Short mmCIF file of C-alpha atoms in Angstrom, two decimals:
data_model
loop_
_atom_site.label_atom_id
_atom_site.label_comp_id
_atom_site.label_asym_id
_atom_site.label_seq_id
_atom_site.Cartn_x
_atom_site.Cartn_y
_atom_site.Cartn_z
CA UNK A 227 40.83 -29.17 102.99
CA UNK A 228 37.52 -30.22 103.86
CA UNK A 229 34.48 -28.25 104.41
CA UNK A 230 34.43 -28.82 108.24
CA UNK A 231 38.16 -27.51 108.52
CA UNK A 232 36.87 -24.36 106.13
CA UNK A 233 33.76 -24.16 108.44
CA UNK A 234 36.22 -24.16 111.42
CA UNK A 235 38.79 -21.50 109.95
CA UNK A 236 35.97 -19.40 108.48
CA UNK A 237 34.71 -19.46 112.56
CA UNK A 238 37.53 -18.74 113.79
CA UNK A 239 38.52 -15.72 111.80
CA UNK A 240 35.31 -14.19 112.58
CA UNK A 241 35.91 -14.51 116.12
CA UNK A 242 39.05 -13.30 115.80
CA UNK A 243 37.70 -10.07 114.04
CA UNK A 244 34.95 -9.63 116.58
CA UNK A 245 37.50 -10.21 119.66
CA UNK A 246 40.02 -7.01 117.78
CA UNK A 247 36.70 -4.90 117.00
CA UNK A 248 35.64 -5.23 120.72
CA UNK A 249 39.36 -4.48 121.97
CA UNK A 250 39.12 -1.44 119.60
CA UNK A 251 36.06 -0.29 120.87
CA UNK A 252 37.90 -1.08 124.43
CA UNK A 253 40.65 0.82 124.17
CA UNK A 254 38.94 3.77 122.32
CA UNK A 255 36.66 4.47 125.18
CA UNK A 256 39.35 4.12 127.96
CA UNK A 257 41.22 6.98 125.83
CA UNK A 258 38.45 8.86 125.31
CA UNK A 259 37.37 8.59 129.04
CA UNK A 260 41.13 9.17 130.17
CA UNK A 261 41.42 12.58 128.17
CA UNK A 262 37.87 13.54 129.00
CA UNK A 263 39.16 13.52 133.10
CA UNK A 264 42.26 15.19 131.63
CA UNK A 265 40.41 18.29 130.31
CA UNK A 266 37.77 18.30 133.07
CA UNK A 267 41.17 18.18 135.71
CA UNK A 268 42.71 21.05 133.48
CA UNK A 269 39.63 23.12 133.99
CA UNK A 270 39.07 22.97 137.17
CA UNK A 271 42.81 25.00 137.37
CA UNK A 272 41.31 27.90 135.54
CA UNK A 273 39.32 30.90 137.33
CA UNK A 274 35.65 31.75 136.71
CA UNK A 275 36.39 35.33 137.70
CA UNK A 276 39.48 35.61 135.05
CA UNK A 277 39.35 33.45 131.93
CA UNK A 278 37.47 31.05 129.36
CA UNK A 279 36.43 27.60 129.56
CA UNK A 280 35.77 27.44 125.69
CA UNK A 281 38.63 25.48 124.79
CA UNK A 282 38.60 22.97 121.68
CA UNK A 283 36.88 19.89 122.08
CA UNK A 284 39.64 16.91 122.66
CA UNK A 285 37.22 14.09 122.34
CA UNK A 286 34.73 12.40 119.92
CA UNK A 287 31.54 10.41 120.06
CA UNK A 288 29.09 10.66 123.19
CA UNK A 289 32.26 11.62 124.87
CA UNK A 290 32.64 15.12 123.19
CA UNK A 291 29.09 15.56 124.16
CA UNK A 292 29.75 15.51 127.44
CA UNK A 293 33.02 17.47 127.25
CA UNK A 294 30.76 20.11 125.29
CA UNK A 295 28.39 20.24 127.78
CA UNK A 296 30.88 20.52 130.72
CA UNK A 297 32.71 23.41 129.01
CA UNK A 298 29.45 24.94 127.50
CA UNK A 299 28.28 25.50 130.97
CA UNK A 300 31.36 26.59 132.91
CA UNK A 301 31.79 29.05 130.22
CA UNK A 302 28.73 30.77 130.08
CA UNK A 303 28.87 30.83 134.10
CA UNK A 304 32.00 32.57 133.68
CA UNK A 305 31.25 35.21 131.54
CA UNK A 306 28.31 35.62 133.01
CA UNK A 307 30.05 35.98 136.66
CA UNK A 308 32.69 38.26 135.13
CA UNK A 309 30.37 40.72 133.91
CA UNK A 310 28.59 41.09 137.00
CA UNK A 311 31.86 41.76 138.35
CA UNK A 312 32.39 44.70 136.58
CA UNK A 313 29.78 46.84 138.67
CA UNK A 314 32.49 47.18 140.90
CA UNK A 315 34.71 49.32 138.94
CA UNK A 316 31.69 51.11 137.16
CA UNK A 317 32.89 54.52 136.64
CA UNK A 318 29.23 55.77 137.61
CA UNK A 319 29.14 53.85 140.51
CA UNK A 320 32.53 54.84 142.03
CA UNK A 321 32.80 58.09 141.58
CA UNK A 322 28.79 58.93 141.90
CA UNK A 323 29.59 60.22 145.88
CA UNK A 324 32.42 62.88 144.03
CA UNK A 325 32.84 66.62 144.43
CA UNK A 326 32.37 66.26 140.29
CA UNK A 327 29.15 64.09 140.49
CA UNK A 328 27.66 67.05 142.74
CA UNK A 329 28.55 69.65 140.40
CA UNK A 330 27.16 67.57 137.43
CA UNK A 331 23.82 66.41 139.05
CA UNK A 332 22.96 68.25 142.14
CA UNK A 333 21.23 69.05 143.89
CA UNK A 334 18.30 67.05 142.57
CA UNK A 335 20.90 64.22 141.43
CA UNK A 336 17.85 63.23 139.34
CA UNK A 337 20.02 60.99 137.04
CA UNK A 338 22.15 59.23 139.99
CA UNK A 339 19.31 58.36 141.71
CA UNK A 340 17.75 56.61 138.73
CA UNK A 341 21.37 55.17 137.65
CA UNK A 342 21.57 53.59 141.28
CA UNK A 343 17.69 52.12 141.05
CA UNK A 344 18.52 50.34 137.80
CA UNK A 345 21.56 49.35 138.93
CA UNK A 346 20.42 47.69 141.87
CA UNK A 347 17.69 45.55 140.03
CA UNK A 348 19.94 44.40 137.51
CA UNK A 349 22.53 43.78 139.55
CA UNK A 350 20.69 41.81 142.16
CA UNK A 351 18.71 39.79 139.46
CA UNK A 352 21.99 38.65 137.65
CA UNK A 353 23.54 37.77 141.08
CA UNK A 354 19.95 35.64 142.08
CA UNK A 355 20.16 33.81 138.80
CA UNK A 356 23.58 32.92 139.10
CA UNK A 357 23.24 31.63 142.52
CA UNK A 358 20.08 29.91 141.14
CA UNK A 359 22.27 28.20 138.13
CA UNK A 360 24.73 26.47 140.94
CA UNK A 361 22.12 25.06 142.11
CA UNK A 362 23.24 21.08 141.98
CA UNK A 363 20.05 19.69 140.30
CA UNK A 364 20.39 22.83 138.12
CA UNK A 365 24.47 21.84 137.44
CA UNK A 366 23.58 17.89 136.69
CA UNK A 367 20.09 18.72 134.43
CA UNK A 368 22.01 20.86 131.75
CA UNK A 369 23.38 17.34 130.00
CA UNK A 370 19.55 15.86 129.72
CA UNK A 371 19.06 17.91 126.51
CA UNK A 372 22.60 17.16 125.20
CA UNK A 373 22.29 13.88 125.81
CA UNK A 374 19.79 10.69 125.91
CA UNK A 375 22.50 8.05 126.78
CA UNK A 376 21.96 7.72 130.83
CA UNK A 377 25.76 6.35 130.98
CA UNK A 378 27.03 9.50 129.62
CA UNK A 379 24.48 11.65 131.32
CA UNK A 380 25.70 9.99 134.28
CA UNK A 381 29.40 10.32 133.20
CA UNK A 382 29.05 14.52 132.95
CA UNK A 383 27.26 14.35 136.42
CA UNK A 384 30.23 12.20 138.16
CA UNK A 385 32.56 14.69 136.55
CA UNK A 386 31.28 18.06 137.35
CA UNK A 387 30.30 16.99 140.89
CA UNK A 388 33.90 15.45 141.98
CA UNK A 389 35.09 17.20 145.16
CA UNK A 390 37.46 19.66 143.19
CA UNK A 391 34.66 21.00 141.23
CA UNK A 392 32.17 21.13 144.20
CA UNK A 393 34.80 22.98 146.00
CA UNK A 394 35.21 25.47 143.24
CA UNK A 395 31.35 25.78 143.14
CA UNK A 396 31.09 26.63 146.94
CA UNK A 397 33.75 29.34 146.48
CA UNK A 398 31.78 31.06 143.77
CA UNK A 399 28.53 31.00 145.83
CA UNK A 400 30.38 32.73 148.72
CA UNK A 401 32.04 34.96 146.31
CA UNK A 402 28.46 35.83 144.72
CA UNK A 403 27.01 36.19 148.20
CA UNK A 404 29.82 38.91 149.30
CA UNK A 405 29.67 40.31 146.34
CA UNK A 406 26.07 41.16 146.59
CA UNK A 407 26.28 42.29 150.05
CA UNK A 408 29.49 44.89 149.25
CA UNK A 409 27.61 46.32 146.14
CA UNK A 410 24.23 46.46 147.87
CA UNK A 411 25.36 48.33 150.29
CA UNK A 412 27.51 50.93 148.44
CA UNK A 413 24.49 51.32 146.21
CA UNK A 414 22.26 51.39 149.03
CA UNK A 415 24.28 54.03 151.22
CA UNK A 416 24.94 55.67 147.79
CA UNK A 417 21.30 56.12 147.74
CA UNK A 418 20.73 57.54 151.24
CA UNK A 419 23.51 60.22 151.03
CA UNK A 420 21.85 61.88 147.55
CA UNK A 421 18.99 61.44 149.50
CA UNK A 422 20.02 63.47 152.38
CA UNK A 423 21.62 66.23 150.27
CA UNK A 424 18.48 66.43 148.26
CA UNK A 425 16.06 66.68 151.23
CA UNK A 426 18.93 69.36 152.69
CA UNK A 427 19.55 71.00 149.35
CA UNK A 428 19.27 74.66 150.86
CA UNK A 429 21.93 73.74 153.86
CA UNK A 430 24.92 72.97 151.48
CA UNK A 431 26.83 74.44 148.75
CA UNK A 432 29.77 73.33 146.76
CA UNK A 433 33.26 75.46 147.63
CA UNK A 434 36.85 75.22 146.76
CA UNK A 435 36.45 71.51 145.88
CA UNK A 436 34.45 70.30 148.67
CA UNK A 437 31.11 70.20 150.20
CA UNK A 438 30.40 72.49 152.96
CA UNK A 439 27.37 72.53 155.21
CA UNK A 440 25.67 75.05 157.19
CA UNK A 441 26.05 73.80 160.45
CA UNK A 442 27.98 71.09 162.50
CA UNK A 443 24.93 68.27 162.58
CA UNK A 444 24.25 67.89 159.13
CA UNK A 445 27.87 67.58 158.27
CA UNK A 446 28.09 65.01 160.52
CA UNK A 447 25.05 63.28 159.45
CA UNK A 448 26.55 63.24 155.87
CA UNK A 449 30.29 61.98 157.43
CA UNK A 450 28.15 58.87 158.74
CA UNK A 451 27.11 57.86 155.65
CA UNK A 452 30.37 58.52 154.18
CA UNK A 453 31.82 56.27 157.34
CA UNK A 454 29.60 53.22 155.79
CA UNK A 455 31.45 53.20 152.45
CA UNK A 456 34.85 53.80 153.53
CA UNK A 457 34.48 50.71 156.29
CA UNK A 458 33.06 48.76 153.47
CA UNK A 459 36.09 49.44 151.32
CA UNK A 460 38.42 48.69 154.08
CA UNK A 461 36.66 45.30 154.30
CA UNK A 462 37.54 44.42 151.01
#
């Protein structure tokens, strides 16, 4: 075999290897991209108020970084959101206007008023932080310190800002705002009630399992505050 033919066959084999290698990378990337899209689609079906998003990473390489960033963001947000929503089930809040609490902390309600103030400050700070995290710029920039390649950064943005995800984010924003309004009404009304009882401590007493006032006017004012609480409950 002549040197020219040897060179031709060597060149042919090198060319074939290159095509095979390129084909391998193309197929691998297509497979990883498809797997990533499937994972994001499955995440969009989870409930941010109940579920966790820290599932196993299914892809590799840069795709795994994108997948990890998406899952880290969503899981961190879900955990924070679920923690904030627990305040509505806090026994200290739900029982603050109960007969038992009146007995325990009245008539000055020092502990109860301090609790309401602290709860209001912490709850609103957490809600505002969560709403800020839902800002589109903040969502999109979450990948920046994890991936430097612009293609994969844009892939992250495209997946996080698809129609399904954007719909979920909007619904979460609405839930947060509704929850903030509801909890603030409960906290503020409870504070008004307790301050009213402190100011009128000489004109009410606890008897036979209920609170009793010296005159109808005081009783009606107390009931007006309670009515605001009941209205809030009926709107849930």
